[in-house]
């Protein structure tokens, strides 16, 4: 197999040059990190599961008319995606209080939001992804106000859609993080959804028991991380081809 050019390596994913201009290959690692990389480990099978879960969710979101970077899954750990210029803003959607907002505003975990809340963080590991407002985003030119309007409208539609999709399988979508990018096609530029949607960047609680089926199991040392991700895949009806015994996938990044 020919060696591919590595374009970017993040905490849980690697991006390689794609087979055609304007495409990239997104490789899902088993590495798990939390608290901005302070806590690190590997969770066997996580990359395979996230590749599959993100494929499923991005495809369903595409079908409801929201443009996104997903083209097709290539194998157990890789998917072909459209290359975008990432907007350096993390879009956080909160339906129920959990995580950083509880400490920041003194809320109780599990308390429903008065209404769905959308927050923005500036994407910077060095600065610990600080919370920013629309004012910062437009003033520093990270995105225009027209782009932000589009992002907000897509985000709210995605939230409505995902809330319904997860409710139908007995899961409550507590919060999640989205990233968007600019996709250039000739002279045209379009804002599209990028990154991934998986239990790594969503909080997912079982509706009946409130059991956590997401990365909080890793962040809080609750154990059963892989089982929780598998449970999400199982309920979505998309367990990897070989079932639970085949979660390793090839780890080769050639
Ligand atoms: N999130 C993420 N990446 C980040 C920060 C947050 O994917 O860099 C996700 C996280 O998994 C959760 C939601 O965004 O589903 C809200 O996270 P929060 O701000 O509460 O931060 P945390 O408690 O994860 O530090």
Short mmCIF file of C-alpha atoms and ligand atoms in Angstrom, two decimals:
data_model
loop_
_atom_site.label_atom_id
_atom_site.label_comp_id
_atom_site.label_asym_id
_atom_site.label_seq_id
_atom_site.Cartn_x
_atom_site.Cartn_y
_atom_site.Cartn_z
CA UNK A 1 0.00 0.00 0.00
CA UNK A 2 1.36 3.45 -0.84
CA UNK A 3 2.12 5.83 2.01
CA UNK A 4 -0.30 8.71 2.20
CA UNK A 5 0.43 12.26 3.20
CA UNK A 6 -0.75 13.02 6.71
CA UNK A 7 -2.49 16.39 6.63
CA UNK A 8 -3.43 16.72 10.30
CA UNK A 9 -3.37 14.64 13.45
CA UNK A 10 -5.82 15.41 16.24
CA UNK A 11 -6.48 13.68 19.55
CA UNK A 12 -8.85 11.01 18.21
CA UNK A 13 -8.51 11.28 14.43
CA UNK A 14 -5.95 11.58 11.66
CA UNK A 15 -6.61 13.24 8.32
CA UNK A 16 -4.80 11.99 5.23
CA UNK A 17 -4.74 13.38 1.71
CA UNK A 18 -7.66 11.89 -0.23
CA UNK A 19 -7.65 10.12 -3.60
CA UNK A 20 -8.96 13.19 -5.45
CA UNK A 21 -8.38 16.92 -4.95
CA UNK A 22 -10.82 18.37 -2.45
CA UNK A 23 -11.12 15.10 -0.51
CA UNK A 24 -9.50 13.76 2.65
CA UNK A 25 -9.48 10.42 4.42
CA UNK A 26 -10.57 10.65 8.06
CA UNK A 27 -9.06 7.86 10.21
CA UNK A 28 -10.59 7.15 13.64
CA UNK A 29 -8.07 6.18 16.34
CA UNK A 30 -8.76 4.27 19.54
CA UNK A 31 -7.08 7.04 21.54
CA UNK A 32 -9.24 8.67 24.18
CA UNK A 33 -8.36 12.00 25.77
CA UNK A 34 -10.12 14.28 28.19
CA UNK A 35 -9.53 17.59 29.93
CA UNK A 36 -7.69 18.97 26.91
CA UNK A 37 -5.35 16.00 26.62
CA UNK A 38 -4.38 15.82 30.31
CA UNK A 39 -6.01 12.39 30.64
CA UNK A 40 -5.07 9.89 27.95
CA UNK A 41 -5.73 6.24 27.24
CA UNK A 42 -6.86 3.92 24.49
CA UNK A 43 -10.25 2.26 24.26
CA UNK A 44 -10.08 -0.77 21.98
CA UNK A 45 -12.72 -0.58 19.30
CA UNK A 46 -13.66 3.06 19.89
CA UNK A 47 -12.36 4.19 16.49
CA UNK A 48 -14.31 1.48 14.66
CA UNK A 49 -17.50 2.34 16.53
CA UNK A 50 -17.15 6.11 16.08
CA UNK A 51 -16.45 5.68 12.36
CA UNK A 52 -19.67 3.69 12.03
CA UNK A 53 -21.80 5.89 14.32
CA UNK A 54 -20.61 9.10 12.67
CA UNK A 55 -21.23 7.62 9.20
CA UNK A 56 -24.78 6.77 10.21
CA UNK A 57 -25.59 10.13 11.80
CA UNK A 58 -23.94 12.22 9.07
CA UNK A 59 -25.80 10.22 6.39
CA UNK A 60 -29.17 10.70 8.10
CA UNK A 61 -28.44 14.41 8.58
CA UNK A 62 -27.48 14.66 4.89
CA UNK A 63 -30.78 13.00 3.93
CA UNK A 64 -32.72 15.67 5.80
CA UNK A 65 -31.00 18.31 3.68
CA UNK A 66 -28.11 19.51 5.82
CA UNK A 67 -24.90 19.53 3.78
CA UNK A 68 -21.99 17.77 5.47
CA UNK A 69 -18.49 16.56 4.71
CA UNK A 70 -19.21 12.82 4.73
CA UNK A 71 -18.84 11.12 1.31
CA UNK A 72 -18.57 7.42 2.12
CA UNK A 73 -17.05 4.96 4.55
CA UNK A 74 -13.93 3.28 3.19
CA UNK A 75 -13.27 0.58 5.79
CA UNK A 76 -13.58 -0.14 9.51
CA UNK A 77 -11.63 2.94 10.58
CA UNK A 78 -11.71 5.34 7.65
CA UNK A 79 -14.15 7.50 5.78
CA UNK A 80 -13.79 9.68 2.72
CA UNK A 81 -14.74 13.29 3.41
CA UNK A 82 -14.82 16.64 1.64
CA UNK A 83 -11.92 18.90 2.51
CA UNK A 84 -13.09 22.08 4.20
CA UNK A 85 -11.56 25.13 5.79
CA UNK A 86 -12.54 24.55 9.40
CA UNK A 87 -14.20 27.50 11.14
CA UNK A 88 -12.30 27.73 14.45
CA UNK A 89 -15.45 27.69 16.57
CA UNK A 90 -16.96 24.76 18.47
CA UNK A 91 -20.73 24.94 18.51
CA UNK A 92 -22.12 23.41 21.71
CA UNK A 93 -25.81 22.55 21.93
CA UNK A 94 -27.33 21.94 25.35
CA UNK A 95 -30.76 20.43 26.01
CA UNK A 96 -30.04 19.37 29.60
CA UNK A 97 -27.41 20.71 32.03
CA UNK A 98 -24.21 18.64 32.25
CA UNK A 99 -20.47 19.14 32.20
CA UNK A 100 -18.84 22.56 32.16
CA UNK A 101 -22.06 24.60 32.31
CA UNK A 102 -22.91 23.10 35.71
CA UNK A 103 -19.70 24.40 37.30
CA UNK A 104 -19.80 27.66 35.34
CA UNK A 105 -23.38 28.58 36.25
CA UNK A 106 -24.02 26.48 39.36
CA UNK A 107 -26.57 24.21 37.67
CA UNK A 108 -27.47 20.69 38.73
CA UNK A 109 -26.55 17.92 36.31
CA UNK A 110 -29.68 16.61 34.65
CA UNK A 111 -31.64 19.84 35.01
CA UNK A 112 -33.41 20.58 31.70
CA UNK A 113 -32.49 23.88 30.03
CA UNK A 114 -35.27 26.49 30.00
CA UNK A 115 -34.80 26.26 26.24
CA UNK A 116 -32.14 24.73 23.99
CA UNK A 117 -28.95 26.68 24.50
CA UNK A 118 -26.27 27.16 21.84
CA UNK A 119 -22.81 28.22 23.01
CA UNK A 120 -19.63 28.95 21.08
CA UNK A 121 -16.05 28.13 22.07
CA UNK A 122 -12.92 29.32 20.28
CA UNK A 123 -11.03 26.25 19.03
CA UNK A 124 -7.65 26.56 20.70
CA UNK A 125 -6.00 23.81 22.75
CA UNK A 126 -3.47 26.34 24.04
CA UNK A 127 -6.26 28.47 25.50
CA UNK A 128 -8.46 25.53 26.57
CA UNK A 129 -11.26 26.30 24.06
CA UNK A 130 -12.59 29.43 25.81
CA UNK A 131 -16.28 30.32 25.67
CA UNK A 132 -16.82 33.23 23.27
CA UNK A 133 -19.80 35.22 22.03
CA UNK A 134 -21.03 36.03 18.52
CA UNK A 135 -19.34 39.42 19.01
CA UNK A 136 -15.89 37.81 19.36
CA UNK A 137 -16.49 35.54 16.37
CA UNK A 138 -17.43 38.35 14.01
CA UNK A 139 -15.00 40.95 15.44
CA UNK A 140 -12.00 38.64 15.04
CA UNK A 141 -13.23 37.45 11.65
CA UNK A 142 -13.51 33.75 12.52
CA UNK A 143 -16.90 33.77 10.78
CA UNK A 144 -19.19 36.46 9.37
CA UNK A 145 -22.58 37.15 10.91
CA UNK A 146 -24.23 35.69 7.81
CA UNK A 147 -22.18 32.51 8.24
CA UNK A 148 -23.09 32.38 11.92
CA UNK A 149 -26.80 32.73 11.06
CA UNK A 150 -26.48 29.74 8.73
CA UNK A 151 -24.57 27.77 11.36
CA UNK A 152 -27.21 28.53 14.00
CA UNK A 153 -30.07 27.54 11.73
CA UNK A 154 -28.39 24.26 10.70
CA UNK A 155 -27.46 23.55 14.32
CA UNK A 156 -31.03 23.90 15.60
CA UNK A 157 -32.36 21.65 12.81
CA UNK A 158 -29.68 19.06 13.57
CA UNK A 159 -30.58 19.19 17.27
CA UNK A 160 -34.31 18.66 16.60
CA UNK A 161 -33.53 15.80 14.26
CA UNK A 162 -31.02 14.08 16.56
CA UNK A 163 -33.26 14.49 19.63
CA UNK A 164 -36.00 12.60 17.76
CA UNK A 165 -33.63 9.97 16.41
CA UNK A 166 -32.16 9.24 19.84
CA UNK A 167 -35.50 9.38 21.70
CA UNK A 168 -36.77 6.67 19.35
CA UNK A 169 -34.01 4.35 20.62
CA UNK A 170 -34.42 5.19 24.29
CA UNK A 171 -31.58 7.72 24.52
CA UNK A 172 -31.71 11.31 25.73
CA UNK A 173 -29.47 13.75 23.83
CA UNK A 174 -28.13 15.87 26.68
CA UNK A 175 -25.61 17.99 24.76
CA UNK A 176 -23.19 17.79 21.86
CA UNK A 177 -20.53 19.64 19.91
CA UNK A 178 -20.53 20.47 16.21
CA UNK A 179 -17.91 21.93 13.91
CA UNK A 180 -18.52 23.57 10.56
CA UNK A 181 -16.26 24.40 7.63
CA UNK A 182 -16.18 26.25 4.32
CA UNK A 183 -16.36 23.97 1.30
CA UNK A 184 -15.09 25.50 -1.94
CA UNK A 185 -16.48 24.14 -5.20
CA UNK A 186 -15.21 26.29 -8.07
CA UNK A 187 -16.31 29.83 -7.31
CA UNK A 188 -18.96 28.66 -4.87
CA UNK A 189 -18.46 28.51 -1.13
CA UNK A 190 -20.83 26.62 1.12
CA UNK A 191 -20.88 26.21 4.89
CA UNK A 192 -21.12 22.51 5.69
CA UNK A 193 -21.12 20.37 8.82
CA UNK A 194 -17.73 18.71 9.43
CA UNK A 195 -15.81 16.72 12.08
CA UNK A 196 -17.74 13.77 13.59
CA UNK A 197 -20.86 13.07 15.62
CA UNK A 198 -20.28 10.23 18.07
CA UNK A 199 -20.35 9.43 21.79
CA UNK A 200 -16.98 11.25 21.94
CA UNK A 201 -18.67 14.58 21.40
CA UNK A 202 -22.24 13.98 22.55
CA UNK A 203 -23.68 13.26 25.99
CA UNK A 204 -26.14 10.41 25.65
CA UNK A 205 -28.13 9.08 28.62
CA UNK A 206 -30.40 6.07 28.68
CA UNK A 207 -33.92 7.48 29.02
CA UNK A 208 -35.07 4.87 31.54
CA UNK A 209 -32.02 4.66 33.82
CA UNK A 210 -29.98 7.84 33.10
CA UNK A 211 -27.00 5.57 32.50
CA UNK A 212 -24.28 7.44 30.62
CA UNK A 213 -23.54 6.04 27.16
CA UNK A 214 -20.79 8.46 26.17
CA UNK A 215 -17.30 9.77 26.84
CA UNK A 216 -18.19 10.80 30.40
CA UNK A 217 -17.60 7.11 31.24
CA UNK A 218 -13.96 7.72 30.32
CA UNK A 219 -13.72 11.27 31.76
CA UNK A 220 -15.15 10.14 35.11
CA UNK A 221 -13.56 6.67 35.29
CA UNK A 222 -16.93 4.93 35.27
CA UNK A 223 -15.62 1.95 33.26
CA UNK A 224 -17.46 0.17 30.44
CA UNK A 225 -16.56 2.82 27.85
CA UNK A 226 -16.44 0.40 24.92
CA UNK A 227 -19.66 -1.34 26.04
CA UNK A 228 -21.46 2.00 26.18
CA UNK A 229 -20.38 2.99 22.65
CA UNK A 230 -21.35 -0.50 21.47
CA UNK A 231 -24.77 -0.10 23.05
CA UNK A 232 -25.31 3.14 21.12
CA UNK A 233 -24.26 1.42 17.86
CA UNK A 234 -26.49 -1.55 18.65
CA UNK A 235 -29.54 0.63 19.30
CA UNK A 236 -28.87 2.55 16.09
CA UNK A 237 -28.90 -0.85 14.34
CA UNK A 238 -25.36 -0.46 13.01
CA UNK A 239 -23.03 -2.80 14.89
CA UNK A 240 -19.83 -3.26 12.82
CA UNK A 241 -19.97 -6.11 10.30
CA UNK A 242 -18.24 -8.71 12.46
CA UNK A 243 -20.27 -7.82 15.58
CA UNK A 244 -18.75 -7.08 18.99
CA UNK A 245 -15.85 -9.50 18.41
CA UNK A 246 -14.61 -7.57 15.43
CA UNK A 247 -14.10 -4.12 16.84
CA UNK A 248 -10.38 -4.03 16.42
CA UNK A 249 -10.34 -3.20 12.72
CA UNK A 250 -6.96 -2.75 11.11
CA UNK A 251 -4.93 -0.28 13.11
CA UNK A 252 -2.62 0.32 10.19
CA UNK A 253 -2.45 3.93 9.07
CA UNK A 254 -0.44 3.27 5.90
N1 LIG B 1 -17.32 18.69 23.67
C1 LIG B 1 -16.46 18.19 22.72
N2 LIG B 1 -15.21 18.73 22.59
C2 LIG B 1 -14.77 19.75 23.37
C3 LIG B 1 -15.65 20.25 24.35
C4 LIG B 1 -16.90 19.70 24.47
O1 LIG B 1 -16.81 17.30 21.96
O2 LIG B 1 -13.62 20.21 23.20
C5 LIG B 1 -18.66 18.13 23.82
C6 LIG B 1 -18.79 17.25 25.06
O3 LIG B 1 -18.57 15.89 24.75
C7 LIG B 1 -20.21 17.48 25.48
C8 LIG B 1 -20.54 18.90 25.01
O4 LIG B 1 -19.58 19.18 24.00
O5 LIG B 1 -21.07 16.57 24.82
C9 LIG B 1 -20.47 19.92 26.10
O6 LIG B 1 -19.23 19.81 26.75
P1 LIG B 1 -18.84 20.74 28.00
O7 LIG B 1 -18.72 22.15 27.55
O8 LIG B 1 -19.77 20.45 29.11
O9 LIG B 1 -17.36 20.33 28.33
P2 LIG B 1 -16.77 19.14 29.17
O10 LIG B 1 -17.64 18.94 30.35
O11 LIG B 1 -16.79 18.00 28.20
O12 LIG B 1 -15.38 19.64 29.48
#
